[in-house]
Structure formats: C-alpha cells, structure tokens
Coordinates of C-alpha atoms in Angstrom, one line a residue:
X1 CA 0.0 0.0 0.0
X2 CA 2.7 2.5 1.0
X3 CA 4.7 1.7 -2.2
X4 CA 1.6 2.3 -4.3
X5 CA 1.0 5.7 -2.7
X6 CA 4.6 6.8 -3.2
X7 CA 4.5 5.7 -6.8
X8 CA 1.4 7.6 -7.5
X9 CA 2.9 10.7 -5.8
X10 CA 6.0 10.5 -7.9
X11 CA 4.2 10.1 -11.2
X12 CA 1.7 12.8 -10.4
X13 CA 4.0 15.4 -9.1
X14 CA 6.7 15.0 -11.8
X15 CA 4.5 16.8 -14.4
X16 CA 5.5 20.3 -13.4
X17 CA 8.9 22.0 -14.1
X18 CA 9.8 24.1 -11.1
X19 CA 13.1 23.6 -9.4
X20 CA 12.4 21.7 -6.2
X21 CA 15.3 22.9 -4.1
X22 CA 15.0 26.4 -2.5
X23 CA 17.7 29.0 -3.1
X24 CA 20.8 29.0 -1.0
X25 CA 21.0 31.3 2.1
X26 CA 17.3 31.4 2.6
X27 CA 14.9 30.1 5.3
X28 CA 11.8 28.0 5.2
X29 CA 9.1 27.0 7.7
X30 CA 6.2 24.5 7.6
X31 CA 3.9 22.0 9.3
X32 CA 3.1 18.4 8.9
X33 CA 0.7 15.7 10.1
X34 CA 0.5 11.9 9.7
X35 CA 0.3 8.5 11.3
X36 CA 2.7 7.1 13.9
X37 CA 3.4 3.6 15.2
X38 CA 5.4 2.4 18.2
X39 CA 7.6 -0.6 17.8
X40 CA 9.7 -3.0 20.0
X41 CA 9.6 -3.2 23.7
X42 CA 5.8 -3.7 23.5
X43 CA 5.9 -7.4 23.2
X44 CA 6.7 -7.5 26.9
X45 CA 3.3 -5.9 27.6
X46 CA 1.6 -8.3 25.2
X47 CA 2.4 -11.4 27.1
X48 CA -0.9 -12.7 28.5
X49 CA 0.8 -14.6 31.2
X50 CA 2.1 -11.3 32.7
X51 CA -1.0 -9.1 32.1
X52 CA -4.0 -11.3 31.9
X53 CA -6.3 -12.4 29.1
X54 CA -8.0 -9.0 28.6
X55 CA -4.9 -6.9 28.0
X56 CA -4.2 -5.3 24.6
X57 CA -1.9 -2.7 23.0
X58 CA -2.9 0.1 20.6
X59 CA 0.3 1.1 18.9
X60 CA -0.9 3.6 16.4
X61 CA -1.9 7.3 16.6
X62 CA -1.8 10.6 14.8
X63 CA 1.5 12.6 14.7
X64 CA 2.0 16.3 13.8
X65 CA 4.6 19.0 14.1
X66 CA 6.1 22.2 12.8
X67 CA 9.5 22.6 11.2
X68 CA 11.9 25.2 9.9
X69 CA 15.3 25.3 8.3
X70 CA 18.1 27.2 6.8
X71 CA 19.1 26.3 3.2
X72 CA 23.0 26.3 3.2
X73 CA 23.2 25.3 -0.5
X74 CA 20.5 24.3 -2.9
X75 CA 21.0 20.7 -1.8
X76 CA 22.0 21.0 1.9
X77 CA 20.0 22.4 4.8
X78 CA 19.9 22.5 8.6
X79 CA 16.3 21.7 9.8
X80 CA 14.8 21.9 13.2
X81 CA 11.3 21.4 14.5
X82 CA 8.9 20.3 17.3
X83 CA 6.8 17.2 16.9
X84 CA 4.1 15.3 18.8
X85 CA 5.6 11.9 17.9
X86 CA 2.5 10.0 18.9
X87 CA 1.3 7.7 21.7
X88 CA 0.8 4.1 22.6
X89 CA -2.1 2.9 24.8
X90 CA -2.6 -0.2 27.0
X91 CA -6.2 -1.4 27.3
X92 CA -7.5 -4.0 29.8
X93 CA -10.9 -5.5 30.8
X94 CA -11.9 -4.0 34.1
X95 CA -15.2 -4.9 35.7
X96 CA -16.3 -6.4 32.4
X97 CA -15.5 -3.4 30.3
X98 CA -12.5 -2.4 28.3
X99 CA -10.7 0.5 29.9
X100 CA -7.6 2.5 29.1
X101 CA -5.2 1.5 31.9
X102 CA -1.8 2.9 30.5
X103 CA -0.4 5.4 28.0
X104 CA 2.9 6.6 26.7
X105 CA 3.0 9.9 24.8
X106 CA 6.2 11.4 23.2
X107 CA 6.9 14.9 22.0
X108 CA 10.0 17.1 21.7
X109 CA 12.4 19.1 19.6
X110 CA 14.7 17.8 16.9
X111 CA 17.5 19.1 14.7
X112 CA 19.0 17.4 11.6
X113 CA 21.0 17.9 8.4
X114 CA 18.9 17.5 5.3
X115 CA 20.4 16.6 2.0
X116 CA 18.4 16.7 -1.3
X117 CA 18.9 15.1 -4.7
X118 CA 16.9 16.2 -7.8
X119 CA 15.0 13.4 -9.5
X120 CA 13.1 15.4 -12.2
X121 CA 12.3 19.1 -12.5
X122 CA 10.3 20.1 -9.5
X123 CA 10.8 16.9 -7.5
X124 CA 13.7 16.1 -5.0
X125 CA 14.4 13.1 -2.9
X126 CA 15.9 13.9 0.4
X127 CA 17.2 12.4 3.6
X128 CA 17.6 13.7 7.1
X129 CA 19.8 12.6 10.0
X130 CA 19.9 14.2 13.4
X131 CA 18.8 14.0 17.0
X132 CA 15.7 14.7 19.0
X133 CA 15.2 15.6 22.7
X134 CA 12.1 13.7 23.5
X135 CA 9.9 14.1 26.6
X136 CA 8.0 10.8 27.4
X137 CA 5.0 11.0 29.6
X138 CA 3.6 7.7 31.1
X139 CA 0.6 6.9 33.2
X140 CA -0.9 3.6 34.4
X141 CA -3.9 2.7 36.6
X142 CA -3.0 -0.1 38.9
X143 CA -3.9 -0.7 42.5
X144 CA -1.5 -1.6 45.3
X145 CA -1.7 -5.3 44.3
X146 CA -0.8 -4.5 40.7
X147 CA -4.3 -5.1 39.3
X148 CA -5.7 -2.9 36.6
X149 CA -8.4 -0.5 37.9
X150 CA -10.6 2.3 36.6
X151 CA -10.3 4.3 39.8
X152 CA -8.6 7.6 39.0
X153 CA -6.9 7.9 42.4
X154 CA -4.9 4.8 41.4
X155 CA -3.4 6.6 38.4
X156 CA 0.4 6.7 38.5
X157 CA 2.4 9.2 36.4
X158 CA 6.0 9.5 35.4
X159 CA 8.1 11.2 32.7
X160 CA 11.6 11.6 31.5
X161 CA 13.8 13.4 28.8
X162 CA 16.0 11.4 26.5
X163 CA 17.9 12.0 23.3
X164 CA 17.0 9.8 20.3
X165 CA 18.5 9.3 16.9
X166 CA 16.3 10.7 14.1
X167 CA 16.4 9.2 10.5
X168 CA 14.1 10.4 7.8
X169 CA 13.6 10.2 4.1
X170 CA 11.1 11.6 1.6
X171 CA 10.1 13.4 -1.5
X172 CA 9.7 17.2 -1.8
X173 CA 7.8 18.8 -4.6
X174 CA 7.9 22.5 -5.5
X175 CA 4.3 23.7 -6.2
X176 CA 5.7 27.2 -6.7
X177 CA 9.2 28.5 -6.0
X178 CA 8.0 29.6 -2.5
X179 CA 5.6 26.7 -1.7
X180 CA 6.6 23.1 -1.4
X181 CA 4.9 19.9 -0.4
X182 CA 6.6 16.9 1.1
X183 CA 5.9 13.3 2.1
X184 CA 8.2 11.7 4.6
X185 CA 9.0 8.6 6.6
X186 CA 10.6 9.3 10.0
X187 CA 12.2 6.9 12.4
X188 CA 13.0 7.7 16.1
X189 CA 15.3 5.2 17.9
X190 CA 14.7 4.1 21.5
X191 CA 12.3 6.8 22.7
X192 CA 12.1 7.3 26.5
X193 CA 13.0 4.9 29.3
X194 CA 10.1 3.8 31.5
X195 CA 12.3 2.1 34.1
X196 CA 14.2 5.3 34.8
X197 CA 11.1 7.4 34.8
X198 CA 9.5 5.1 37.5
X199 CA 12.6 5.2 39.7
X200 CA 12.7 9.0 39.3
X201 CA 9.2 9.2 40.8
X202 CA 10.3 7.0 43.8
X203 CA 9.0 3.7 42.4
X204 CA 10.8 0.4 42.3
X205 CA 12.8 -0.8 39.3
X206 CA 10.7 -2.2 36.5
X207 CA 11.1 -5.9 35.7
X208 CA 11.3 -5.1 31.9
X209 CA 13.0 -2.5 29.8
X210 CA 10.6 -0.4 27.7
X211 CA 12.2 2.1 25.2
X212 CA 10.4 1.7 21.9
X213 CA 11.2 2.9 18.4
X214 CA 8.7 5.2 16.7
X215 CA 8.0 5.2 13.0
X216 CA 5.8 7.7 11.2
X217 CA 4.5 8.7 7.8
X218 CA 3.5 12.3 7.3
X219 CA 2.6 14.9 4.7
X220 CA 3.5 18.6 5.0
X221 CA 3.7 22.0 3.4
X222 CA 6.5 24.5 3.7
X223 CA 6.9 28.2 2.8
X224 CA 10.3 29.3 1.5
X225 CA 11.2 32.9 2.3
X226 CA 13.1 35.1 -0.1
X227 CA 12.5 33.1 -3.2
X228 CA 13.1 35.6 -6.0
X229 CA 13.1 34.6 -9.7
X230 CA 15.4 31.7 -10.4
X231 CA 18.9 32.8 -11.4
X232 CA 19.0 33.2 -15.2
X233 CA 22.1 31.8 -16.9
X234 CA 22.8 33.8 -20.0
X235 CA 25.7 33.5 -22.4
X236 CA 28.3 36.2 -22.2
X237 CA 29.6 37.0 -25.6
X238 CA 33.3 37.6 -25.8
X239 CA 35.1 39.1 -28.8
X240 CA 38.8 39.3 -29.3
X241 CA 40.8 40.7 -32.3
X242 CA 44.4 40.0 -33.3
X243 CA 46.4 41.6 -36.0
X244 CA 49.6 40.3 -37.6
X245 CA 51.9 42.1 -40.1
X246 CA 52.1 40.0 -43.2
X247 CA 55.8 40.8 -43.3
X248 CA 56.2 39.0 -40.0
X249 CA 54.3 35.9 -41.2
X250 CA 55.3 35.8 -44.9
X251 CA 57.9 36.8 -47.4
X252 CA 56.9 39.6 -49.7
X253 CA 54.5 38.2 -52.4
X254 CA 54.4 34.7 -50.8
X255 CA 51.7 32.7 -48.9
X256 CA 53.9 30.1 -47.1
X257 CA 54.4 30.9 -43.4
X258 CA 57.9 31.8 -42.3
X259 CA 59.5 29.6 -39.6
X260 CA 59.3 32.6 -37.2
X261 CA 55.6 32.9 -37.8
X262 CA 54.8 30.1 -35.3
X263 CA 55.8 32.2 -32.3
X264 CA 53.4 34.9 -33.1
X265 CA 50.5 32.5 -33.9
X266 CA 51.2 30.3 -30.9
X267 CA 51.0 33.3 -28.6
X268 CA 47.6 34.2 -30.1
X269 CA 46.4 30.6 -29.7
X270 CA 47.3 30.6 -26.0
X271 CA 45.4 33.9 -25.5
X272 CA 42.3 32.4 -27.2
X273 CA 42.5 29.3 -24.9
X274 CA 42.7 31.6 -21.8
X275 CA 39.4 33.2 -22.7
X276 CA 37.6 30.0 -21.8
X277 CA 35.1 30.2 -24.6
X278 CA 32.9 27.3 -25.7
X279 CA 33.7 26.4 -29.3
X280 CA 34.9 29.9 -30.4
X281 CA 34.3 31.0 -33.9
X282 CA 37.6 32.2 -35.5
X283 CA 37.6 34.2 -38.8
X284 CA 40.9 34.8 -40.5
X285 CA 41.0 37.8 -42.8
X286 CA 43.9 38.4 -45.2
X287 CA 44.8 41.8 -46.8
X288 CA 47.4 43.0 -49.3
X289 CA 48.7 46.4 -50.1
X290 CA 47.6 48.3 -53.3
X291 CA 50.7 47.5 -55.3
X292 CA 49.8 45.2 -58.3
X293 CA 46.5 44.2 -59.9
X294 CA 43.3 43.4 -58.0
X295 CA 42.9 39.7 -59.0
X296 CA 46.4 38.5 -58.0
X297 CA 46.2 40.5 -54.7
X298 CA 42.8 38.9 -53.9
X299 CA 44.2 35.4 -54.5
X300 CA 47.3 36.1 -52.4
X301 CA 45.3 37.4 -49.5
X302 CA 43.1 34.3 -49.6
X303 CA 46.0 31.9 -49.6
X304 CA 47.6 33.8 -46.7
X305 CA 44.4 33.7 -44.7
X306 CA 44.1 29.9 -45.5
X307 CA 47.8 29.3 -44.4
X308 CA 47.1 31.0 -41.0
X309 CA 43.7 29.1 -40.6
X310 CA 45.4 25.8 -41.3
X311 CA 48.0 26.5 -38.7
X312 CA 45.3 27.3 -36.1
X313 CA 43.5 24.0 -37.0
X314 CA 46.8 22.2 -36.5
X315 CA 46.8 23.4 -32.9
X316 CA 43.6 21.4 -32.2
X317 CA 40.9 23.9 -33.1
X318 CA 37.8 22.4 -34.7
X319 CA 38.1 23.1 -38.5
X320 CA 34.3 23.8 -38.6
X321 CA 34.9 26.8 -36.4
X322 CA 37.6 28.4 -38.5
X323 CA 36.9 30.4 -41.7
X324 CA 39.4 32.1 -44.0
X325 CA 38.6 35.1 -46.2
X326 CA 40.9 37.1 -48.5
X327 CA 40.0 40.8 -49.1
X328 CA 42.9 41.8 -51.4
X329 CA 43.5 45.6 -51.4
X330 CA 40.3 46.3 -49.5
X331 CA 40.2 48.3 -46.2
X332 CA 43.7 49.8 -46.3
X333 CA 44.8 51.3 -43.0
X334 CA 47.4 53.7 -44.5
X335 CA 44.8 55.8 -46.3
X336 CA 46.6 58.5 -48.5
X337 CA 49.7 58.8 -46.3
X338 CA 51.8 57.0 -48.9
X339 CA 50.6 58.9 -52.0
X340 CA 53.7 61.2 -52.1
X341 CA 56.2 58.4 -51.6
X342 CA 58.6 57.9 -54.5
X343 CA 60.4 54.7 -55.5
X344 CA 59.1 51.1 -55.2
X345 CA 61.1 50.1 -52.2
X346 CA 60.0 53.2 -50.3
X347 CA 56.4 52.6 -51.3
X348 CA 56.5 48.9 -50.2
X349 CA 57.9 50.0 -46.8
X350 CA 55.3 52.7 -46.4
X351 CA 52.4 50.3 -47.3
X352 CA 53.5 47.6 -44.8
X353 CA 50.6 48.2 -42.4
X354 CA 48.1 47.3 -45.2
X355 CA 49.8 43.9 -45.7
X356 CA 48.2 42.1 -42.7
X357 CA 46.3 39.1 -41.4
X358 CA 43.5 39.7 -38.8
X359 CA 41.9 37.2 -36.5
X360 CA 38.4 37.8 -35.2
X361 CA 37.5 35.5 -32.3
X362 CA 34.0 35.4 -30.9
X363 CA 32.4 32.9 -28.4
X364 CA 30.3 32.6 -25.3
X365 CA 30.8 31.5 -21.7
X366 CA 28.0 30.8 -19.2
X367 CA 27.7 33.3 -16.3
X368 CA 25.1 33.5 -13.6
X369 CA 23.1 36.7 -13.8

C-alpha cells in the first residue's frame, strides 16, 4: 500500500517543471501531520501470562509537528522542529469493560541535516539525519496489588527526557518557487526509558525495559522565504581581435608561413584558450597592399588567410569553427599617407601596415546573472 501511494505521488508530481530545491542562504518553515506507530519493547506488555487475558496494545496514533530550516546550499539544509511523535495505549478489561489503563506519549524538539537530490524538474528526494530531545509521559492505573483498575486515584504518572536518533527520508515537490509539499517517513530510535522514569518518581525498578522505536509517515507543506526569480544563466559574448603584419608571417608576395611565424601565432592561440570560450568562432582575414593588380592580390590574400587558418587548426581547433577570407586591397589602413612616396622600395615599406592578417575571435561562456 505504501509503495503504491509513493509511486502515484512521484508520477503525479513529476509533471511540473519548477526547481524543487530552494535557493541557498534562505529560510523555510512548515507544518506536517500523519500517522505514527510504536515498535519494539511492547511485546513485553503483550504477554498474556504477565498481564491477563484481557490486556491489549494500541500502537498507532496521529502525529503532527512544525519545522523550519536554513538552506545552506540548494542541496543541503539544517532543519529543526517540534513534533508530537505519537502515543501508545494499553487497554484492559476492568469490571467487564475495556478500559484505558496505561499510556505513553512522546513529544519534543529535533535538529538534523537535510540533503536533497533532484529526480526530475520540481521533485527532489531527500534524507535527514539528526537527534531529538524527547519528553516521554507515562501513566498507568493499577492498585496496590498491581491489578488494573478504573479508579482515577490509582493513576500513577512519570516522565523523563531522553535524546534519540532521528532518521528520515522523503520526497519534496515545489508547487511554486515559494511553496513546497513533502511526504516523509521518519524513524526515532529508543524513545524514552520507562524504568528510569518510574525510579525517578520513587517507584521500584521495573522488571522489563521499555524504550520503543517510533516510525511515522507524514505529509507537510512549507513556505520558503526570499525566493526571487530563479537565477537566469545567459551567455556572455566575448570578442577578441588579433592583427599580424604579413611581413612577420610571410615573405613579400608569398603565402607560405615563415619559420618565425609560429611564435606569433602560438601566442595568439594561447590567449584564445585563456578566454575559456565554448567552441569559439575564428575568422581569419587576409589583406594586401595596393601594389599590383586586384585579382592577384585577392588570390594572395586568400592563400595567406588559409595558411594561418590551417596553422590554427593544426593546434587542435575544430576546422568547422575556422573560416578564411581574402579581401585583397580592401580596407587599407594607411589611407593616403603614402601617396607622395617615390620609389618602389620606399612605397613597399610605407604600405607595410596594409599587408596584414587579422583574426576575429567570438564565443560565449556561461555566467550567472
């Protein structure tokens, strides 16, 4: 039955797409209610040879509580709360009628670490481990001969405080970023100590040890404070430009890289890597000076751009991300500064800035906004 309920909860709640975990450095508070059952230690009461034919145990009861927490990270929180952990009752036949002749109730504060793990959007599985300071209250109605009685003056009371281990696990579903629902199974180990409680009240030591475990299934709602819009992760576009003199990379009128060109291109490649871009797009643009005819200059600039592009690819860059374009005489940077220069050698020297290869690098890296 429990497995069927949990399976239905998972399949039904997994439809939405809200992040289940609250944002870090925020607080939450909530309430829960469910059903508890006391285990172990109770078989000593069940023995008919000790308690008579008409004695019985009611182990099950409601449980409820409030809780709050601080979300350290999206997957780790410190949670505290106060619970009524439940009660167990002893019933016996007295004067031909079934009467309540004994009861143990448990309530107290608890603190635990809560770790979450996302299953699907909007749904987390979580576990808690911690400790609870539990107050156990006991009463029984027995006369001086140890016989069960319905007379109130024969009621004996006792109580004690004891620390118990708390283990819990469950599912948490974000209805909205600020409102969450949870279903949880919680286990308390060795709650209370009847023998010590009786001796504290001046009674004689009990002939059996009664310190039961308490298991409970509950459902709850919590409100998360300070839940603004979820952080939006947007790509940061980064652009970087490099310019190389063709005279550094190539001999005049040639498209084969000089041996010394590798140093300049390797330095550029290292800078590109340091940018930390995801699959950067690299465009290599080749230019010549204005000396000579347009068609040969266009072909020369294209071959030079391809030579540089091939070198970059040889360093491990994806060829699909590298393009090479030759522009020939276009886009000179010298303007008309060399118009009055006389002589071929002097003109070649003056127009050196126009003979260049430019790298345009563009890519994105994820940043939290």
